[in-house]
PDB file of C-alpha atoms in Angstrom:
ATOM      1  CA  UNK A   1     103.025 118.233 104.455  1.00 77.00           C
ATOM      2  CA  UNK A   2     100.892 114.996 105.532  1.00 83.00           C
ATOM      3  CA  UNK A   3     100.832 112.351 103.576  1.00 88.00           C
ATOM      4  CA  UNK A   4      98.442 109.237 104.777  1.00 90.00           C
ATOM      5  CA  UNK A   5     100.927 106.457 106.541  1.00 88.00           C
ATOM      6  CA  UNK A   6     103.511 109.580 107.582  1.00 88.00           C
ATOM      7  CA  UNK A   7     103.835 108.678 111.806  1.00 88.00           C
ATOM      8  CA  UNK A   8     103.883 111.039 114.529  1.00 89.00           C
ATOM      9  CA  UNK A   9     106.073 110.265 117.381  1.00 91.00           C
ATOM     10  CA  UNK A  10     104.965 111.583 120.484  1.00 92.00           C
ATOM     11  CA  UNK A  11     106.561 111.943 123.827  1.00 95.00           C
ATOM     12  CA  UNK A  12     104.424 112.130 127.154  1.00 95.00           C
ATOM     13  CA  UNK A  13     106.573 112.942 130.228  1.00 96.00           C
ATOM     14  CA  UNK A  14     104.440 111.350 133.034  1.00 96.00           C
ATOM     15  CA  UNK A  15     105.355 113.238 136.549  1.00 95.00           C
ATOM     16  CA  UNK A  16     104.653 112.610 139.817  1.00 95.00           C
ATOM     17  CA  UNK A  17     104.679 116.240 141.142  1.00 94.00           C
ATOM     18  CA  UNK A  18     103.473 115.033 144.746  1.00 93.00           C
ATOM     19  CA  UNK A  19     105.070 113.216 147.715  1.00 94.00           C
ATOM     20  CA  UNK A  20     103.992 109.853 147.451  1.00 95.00           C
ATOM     21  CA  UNK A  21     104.653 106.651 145.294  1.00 95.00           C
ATOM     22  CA  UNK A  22     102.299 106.386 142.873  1.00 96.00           C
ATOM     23  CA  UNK A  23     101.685 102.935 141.130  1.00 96.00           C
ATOM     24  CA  UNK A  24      99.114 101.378 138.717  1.00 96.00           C
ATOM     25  CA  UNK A  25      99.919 104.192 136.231  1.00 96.00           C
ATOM     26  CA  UNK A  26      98.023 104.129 133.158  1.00 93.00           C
ATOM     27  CA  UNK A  27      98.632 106.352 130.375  1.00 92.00           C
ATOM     28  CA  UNK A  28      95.734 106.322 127.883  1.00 88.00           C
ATOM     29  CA  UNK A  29      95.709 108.392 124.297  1.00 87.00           C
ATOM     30  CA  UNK A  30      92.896 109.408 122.242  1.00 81.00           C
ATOM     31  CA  UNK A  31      94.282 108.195 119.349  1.00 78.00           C
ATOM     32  CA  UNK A  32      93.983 104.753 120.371  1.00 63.00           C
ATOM     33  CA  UNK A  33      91.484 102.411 121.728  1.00 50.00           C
ATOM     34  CA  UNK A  34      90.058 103.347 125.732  1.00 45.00           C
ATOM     35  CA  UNK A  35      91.809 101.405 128.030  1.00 45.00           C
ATOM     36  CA  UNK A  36      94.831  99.913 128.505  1.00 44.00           C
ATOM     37  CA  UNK A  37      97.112 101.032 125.808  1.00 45.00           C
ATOM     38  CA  UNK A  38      99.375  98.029 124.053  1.00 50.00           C
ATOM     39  CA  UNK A  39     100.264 100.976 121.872  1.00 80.00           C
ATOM     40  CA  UNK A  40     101.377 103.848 124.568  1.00 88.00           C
ATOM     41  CA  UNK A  41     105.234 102.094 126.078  1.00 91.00           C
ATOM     42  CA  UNK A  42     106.018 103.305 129.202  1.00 94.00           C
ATOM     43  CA  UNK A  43     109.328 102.230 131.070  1.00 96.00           C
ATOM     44  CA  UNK A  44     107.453 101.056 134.375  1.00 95.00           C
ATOM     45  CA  UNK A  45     103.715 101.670 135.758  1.00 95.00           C
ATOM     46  CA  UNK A  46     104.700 103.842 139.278  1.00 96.00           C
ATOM     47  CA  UNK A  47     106.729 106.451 139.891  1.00 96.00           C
ATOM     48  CA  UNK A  48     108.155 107.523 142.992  1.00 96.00           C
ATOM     49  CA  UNK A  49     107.562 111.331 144.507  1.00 95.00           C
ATOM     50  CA  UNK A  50     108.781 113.523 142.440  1.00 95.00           C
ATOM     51  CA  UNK A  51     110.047 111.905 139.712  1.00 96.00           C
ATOM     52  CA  UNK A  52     109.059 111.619 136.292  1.00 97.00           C
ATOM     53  CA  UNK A  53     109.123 108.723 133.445  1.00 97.00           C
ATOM     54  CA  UNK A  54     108.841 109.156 129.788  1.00 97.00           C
ATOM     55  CA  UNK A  55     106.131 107.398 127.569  1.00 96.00           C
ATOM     56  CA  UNK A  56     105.839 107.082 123.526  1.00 93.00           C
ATOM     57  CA  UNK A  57     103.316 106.607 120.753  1.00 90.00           C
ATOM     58  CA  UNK A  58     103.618 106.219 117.227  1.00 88.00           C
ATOM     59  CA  UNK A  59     100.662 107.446 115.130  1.00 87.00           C
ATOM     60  CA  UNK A  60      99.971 106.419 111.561  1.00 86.00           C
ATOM     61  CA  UNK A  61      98.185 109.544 109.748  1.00 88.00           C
ATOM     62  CA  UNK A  62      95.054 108.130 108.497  1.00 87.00           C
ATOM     63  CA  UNK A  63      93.135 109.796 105.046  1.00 89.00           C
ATOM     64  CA  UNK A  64      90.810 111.771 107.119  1.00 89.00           C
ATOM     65  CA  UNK A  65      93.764 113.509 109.244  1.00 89.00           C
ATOM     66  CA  UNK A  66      95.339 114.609 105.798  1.00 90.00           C
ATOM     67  CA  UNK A  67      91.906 115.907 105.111  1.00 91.00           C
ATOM     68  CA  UNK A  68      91.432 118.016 108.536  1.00 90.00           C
ATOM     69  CA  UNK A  69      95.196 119.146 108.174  1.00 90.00           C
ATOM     70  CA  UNK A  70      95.612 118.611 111.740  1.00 90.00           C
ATOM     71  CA  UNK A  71      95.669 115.908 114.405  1.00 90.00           C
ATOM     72  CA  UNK A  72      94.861 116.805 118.081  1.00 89.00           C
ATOM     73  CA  UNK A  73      95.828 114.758 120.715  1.00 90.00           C
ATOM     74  CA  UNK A  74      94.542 114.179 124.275  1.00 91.00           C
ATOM     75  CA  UNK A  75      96.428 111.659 127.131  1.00 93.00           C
ATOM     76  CA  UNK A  76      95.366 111.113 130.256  1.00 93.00           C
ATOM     77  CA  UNK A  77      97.223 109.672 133.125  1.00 96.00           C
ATOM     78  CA  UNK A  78      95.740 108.040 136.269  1.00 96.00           C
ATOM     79  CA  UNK A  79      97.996 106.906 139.152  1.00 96.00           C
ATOM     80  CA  UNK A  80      97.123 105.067 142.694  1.00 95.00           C
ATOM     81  CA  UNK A  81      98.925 106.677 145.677  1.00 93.00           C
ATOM     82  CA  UNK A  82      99.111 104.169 148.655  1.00 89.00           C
ATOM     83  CA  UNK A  83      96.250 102.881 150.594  1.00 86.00           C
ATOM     84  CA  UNK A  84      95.219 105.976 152.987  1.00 84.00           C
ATOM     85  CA  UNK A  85      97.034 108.320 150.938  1.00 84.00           C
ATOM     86  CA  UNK A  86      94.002 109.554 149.016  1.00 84.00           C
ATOM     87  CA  UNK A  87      92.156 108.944 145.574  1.00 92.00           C
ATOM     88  CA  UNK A  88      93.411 108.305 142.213  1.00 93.00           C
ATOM     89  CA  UNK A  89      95.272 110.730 140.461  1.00 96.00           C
ATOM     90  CA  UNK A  90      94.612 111.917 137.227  1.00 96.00           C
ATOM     91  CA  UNK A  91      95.999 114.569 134.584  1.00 95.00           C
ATOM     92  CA  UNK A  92      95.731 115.436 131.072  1.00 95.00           C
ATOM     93  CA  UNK A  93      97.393 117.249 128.258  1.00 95.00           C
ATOM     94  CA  UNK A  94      96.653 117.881 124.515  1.00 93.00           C
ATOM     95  CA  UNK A  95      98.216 119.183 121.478  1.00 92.00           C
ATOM     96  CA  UNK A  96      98.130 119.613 118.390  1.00 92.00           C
ATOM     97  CA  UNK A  97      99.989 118.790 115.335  1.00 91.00           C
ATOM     98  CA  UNK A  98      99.466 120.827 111.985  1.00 92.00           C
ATOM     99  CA  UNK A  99      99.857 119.593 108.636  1.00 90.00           C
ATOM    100  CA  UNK A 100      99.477 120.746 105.588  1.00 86.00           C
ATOM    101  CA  UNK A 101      96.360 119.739 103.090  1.00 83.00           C
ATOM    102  CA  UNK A 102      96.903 120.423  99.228  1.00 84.00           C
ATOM    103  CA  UNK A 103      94.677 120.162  96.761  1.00 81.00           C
ATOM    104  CA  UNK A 104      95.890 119.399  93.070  1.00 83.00           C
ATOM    105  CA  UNK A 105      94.451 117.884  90.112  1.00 78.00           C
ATOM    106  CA  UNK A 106      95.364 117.000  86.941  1.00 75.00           C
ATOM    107  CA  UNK A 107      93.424 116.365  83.309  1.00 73.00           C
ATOM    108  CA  UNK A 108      94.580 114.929  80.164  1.00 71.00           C
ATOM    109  CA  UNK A 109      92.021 114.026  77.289  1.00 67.00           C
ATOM    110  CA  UNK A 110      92.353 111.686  74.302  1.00 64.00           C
ATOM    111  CA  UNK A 111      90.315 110.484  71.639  1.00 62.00           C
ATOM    112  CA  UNK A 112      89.109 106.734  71.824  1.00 56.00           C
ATOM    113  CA  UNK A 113      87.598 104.827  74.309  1.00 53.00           C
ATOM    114  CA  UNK A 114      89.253 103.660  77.483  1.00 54.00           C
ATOM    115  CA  UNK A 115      90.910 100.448  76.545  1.00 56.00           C
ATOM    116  CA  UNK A 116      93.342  98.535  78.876  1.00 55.00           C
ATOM    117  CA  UNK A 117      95.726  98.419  76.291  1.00 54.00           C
ATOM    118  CA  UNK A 118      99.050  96.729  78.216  1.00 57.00           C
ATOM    119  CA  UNK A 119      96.879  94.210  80.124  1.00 63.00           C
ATOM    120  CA  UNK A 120      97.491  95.490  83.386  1.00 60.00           C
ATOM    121  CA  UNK A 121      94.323  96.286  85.054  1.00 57.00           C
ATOM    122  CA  UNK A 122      94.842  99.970  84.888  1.00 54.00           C
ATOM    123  CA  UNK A 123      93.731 102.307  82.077  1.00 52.00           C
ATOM    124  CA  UNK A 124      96.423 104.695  81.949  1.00 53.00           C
ATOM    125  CA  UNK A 125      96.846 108.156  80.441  1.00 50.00           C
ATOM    126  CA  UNK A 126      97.322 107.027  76.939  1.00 50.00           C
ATOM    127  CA  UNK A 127      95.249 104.144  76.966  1.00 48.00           C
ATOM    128  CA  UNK A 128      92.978 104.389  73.908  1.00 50.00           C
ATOM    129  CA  UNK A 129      92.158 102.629  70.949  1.00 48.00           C
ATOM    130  CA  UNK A 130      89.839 103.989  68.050  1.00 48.00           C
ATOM    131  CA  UNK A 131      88.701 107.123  66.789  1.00 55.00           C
ATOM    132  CA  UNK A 132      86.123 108.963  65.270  1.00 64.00           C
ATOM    133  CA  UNK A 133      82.959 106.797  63.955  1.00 71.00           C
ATOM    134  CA  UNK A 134      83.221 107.783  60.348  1.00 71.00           C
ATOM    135  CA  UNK A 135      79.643 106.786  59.223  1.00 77.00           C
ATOM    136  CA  UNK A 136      80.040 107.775  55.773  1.00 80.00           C
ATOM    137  CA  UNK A 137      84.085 106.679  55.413  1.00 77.00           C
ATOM    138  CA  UNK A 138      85.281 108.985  53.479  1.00 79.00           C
ATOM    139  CA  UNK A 139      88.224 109.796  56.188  1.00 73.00           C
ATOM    140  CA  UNK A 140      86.124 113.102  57.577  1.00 72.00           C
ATOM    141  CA  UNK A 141      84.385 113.965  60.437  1.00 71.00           C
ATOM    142  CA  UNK A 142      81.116 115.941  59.633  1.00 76.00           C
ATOM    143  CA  UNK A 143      78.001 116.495  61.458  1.00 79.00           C
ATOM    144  CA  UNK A 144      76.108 113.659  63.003  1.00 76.00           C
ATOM    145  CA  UNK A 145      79.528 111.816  63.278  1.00 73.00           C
ATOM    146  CA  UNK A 146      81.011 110.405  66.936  1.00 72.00           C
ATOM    147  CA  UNK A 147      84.373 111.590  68.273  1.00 70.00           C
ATOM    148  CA  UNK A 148      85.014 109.349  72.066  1.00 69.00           C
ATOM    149  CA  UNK A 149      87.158 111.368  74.292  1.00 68.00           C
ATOM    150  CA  UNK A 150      88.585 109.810  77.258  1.00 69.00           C
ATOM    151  CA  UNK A 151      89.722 111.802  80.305  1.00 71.00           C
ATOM    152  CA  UNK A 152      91.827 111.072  82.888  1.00 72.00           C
ATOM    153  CA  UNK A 153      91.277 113.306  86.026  1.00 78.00           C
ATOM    154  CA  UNK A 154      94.218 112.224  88.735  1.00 78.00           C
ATOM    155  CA  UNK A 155      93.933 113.788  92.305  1.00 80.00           C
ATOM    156  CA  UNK A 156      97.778 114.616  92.514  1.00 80.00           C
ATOM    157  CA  UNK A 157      97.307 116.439  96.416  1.00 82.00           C
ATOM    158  CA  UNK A 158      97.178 115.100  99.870  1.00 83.00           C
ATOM    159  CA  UNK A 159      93.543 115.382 100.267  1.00 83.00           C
ATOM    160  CA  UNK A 160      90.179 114.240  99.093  1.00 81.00           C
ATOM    161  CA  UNK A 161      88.508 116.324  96.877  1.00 81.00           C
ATOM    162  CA  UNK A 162      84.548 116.280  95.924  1.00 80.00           C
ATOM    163  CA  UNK A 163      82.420 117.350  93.280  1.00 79.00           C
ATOM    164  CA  UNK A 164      84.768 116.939  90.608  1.00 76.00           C
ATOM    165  CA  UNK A 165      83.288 118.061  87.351  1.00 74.00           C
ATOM    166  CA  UNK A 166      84.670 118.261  84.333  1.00 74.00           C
ATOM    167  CA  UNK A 167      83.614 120.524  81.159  1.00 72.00           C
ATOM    168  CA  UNK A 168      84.805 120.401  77.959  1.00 70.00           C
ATOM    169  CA  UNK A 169      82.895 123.674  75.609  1.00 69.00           C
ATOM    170  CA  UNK A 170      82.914 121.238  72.741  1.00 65.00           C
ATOM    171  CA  UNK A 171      80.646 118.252  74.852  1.00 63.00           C
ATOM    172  CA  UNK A 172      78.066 119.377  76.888  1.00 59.00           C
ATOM    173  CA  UNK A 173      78.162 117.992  81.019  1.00 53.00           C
ATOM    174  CA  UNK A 174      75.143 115.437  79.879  1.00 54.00           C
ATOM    175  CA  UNK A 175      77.234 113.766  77.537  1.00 53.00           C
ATOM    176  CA  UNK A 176      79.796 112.815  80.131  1.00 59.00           C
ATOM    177  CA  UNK A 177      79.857 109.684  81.629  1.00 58.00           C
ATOM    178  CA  UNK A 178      82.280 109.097  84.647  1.00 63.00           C
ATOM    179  CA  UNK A 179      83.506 106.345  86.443  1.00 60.00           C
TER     180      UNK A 179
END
């Protein structure tokens, strides 16, 4: 499951697969800024023929990778060969990592207005004060009377969800006031 702040460590083997020293290696990942990379380590920046060297990165799972329930991943390496030796060099490689979204939500209703009630800048499940507006007091509610429900609607899953509504059959969607 992803959860935003989770990291993904990732390991890129850089290899020189031809028969030169290559130097001026720069490993650069799509998950960070274009350029050179503070955030991709690598041991050294050449590699003699045939060898190999490997690279990390640490990425911090943002909101909307939670919401896409994957990350994909794209580094490219460029090398320099010696002088006469040819062009740069350059390869890339992707993958991707899956995750997994879920969507939850939870409802609880009381009667009351929302009232910080502990002082503590959060109006919490519980959190009411009040009751019915007894226009007539005698201790009943009848027609034409006000009951104040307060809901609490708490996105329990991984991802963001959208056009929340909430219905009650006893309060019509126009009386509801979110926020």
């Amino acid at each position: 499951e992803f959860s935003v702040g989770d990291e993904i460590d990732y390991r890129i083997v850089v290899m020189n697969t031809g028969n030169v020293t290559l130097s001026d290696i720069e490993v650069v990942d799509t998950l960070q800024p274009t350029g050179t990379n503070p955030d991709v380590t690598c041991p050294g920046t050449s590699l003699d023929a045939e060898s190999q060297m490997t690279c990390t990165l640490t990425y911090e799972l943002t909101q909307d990778d939670v919401d896409a329930g994957y990350v994909d991943n794209t580094v490219t390496v460029t090398g320099t060969p010696p002088v006469g030796a040819g062009d740069d060099v350059t390869a890339t490689d992707e993958v991707r990592q899956n995750g997994t979204r879920v969507a939850a939500v939870t409802i609880d209703k009381a009667t009351g207005p929302a009232t910080d009630m502990n002082s503590d800048g959060v109006i919490g499940i519980g959190e009411t004060t009040g009751t019915a507006t007894d226009v007539d007091g005698d201790g009943m509610i009848e027609p034409n009377e006000t009951v104040t429900f307060t809901f609490w609607v708490t996105n329990t899953g991984n991802t963001t969800l959208s056009d929340i509504e909430v219905n009650d059959p006893r309060i019509g969607v126009e009386d509801l006031a979110c926020g």
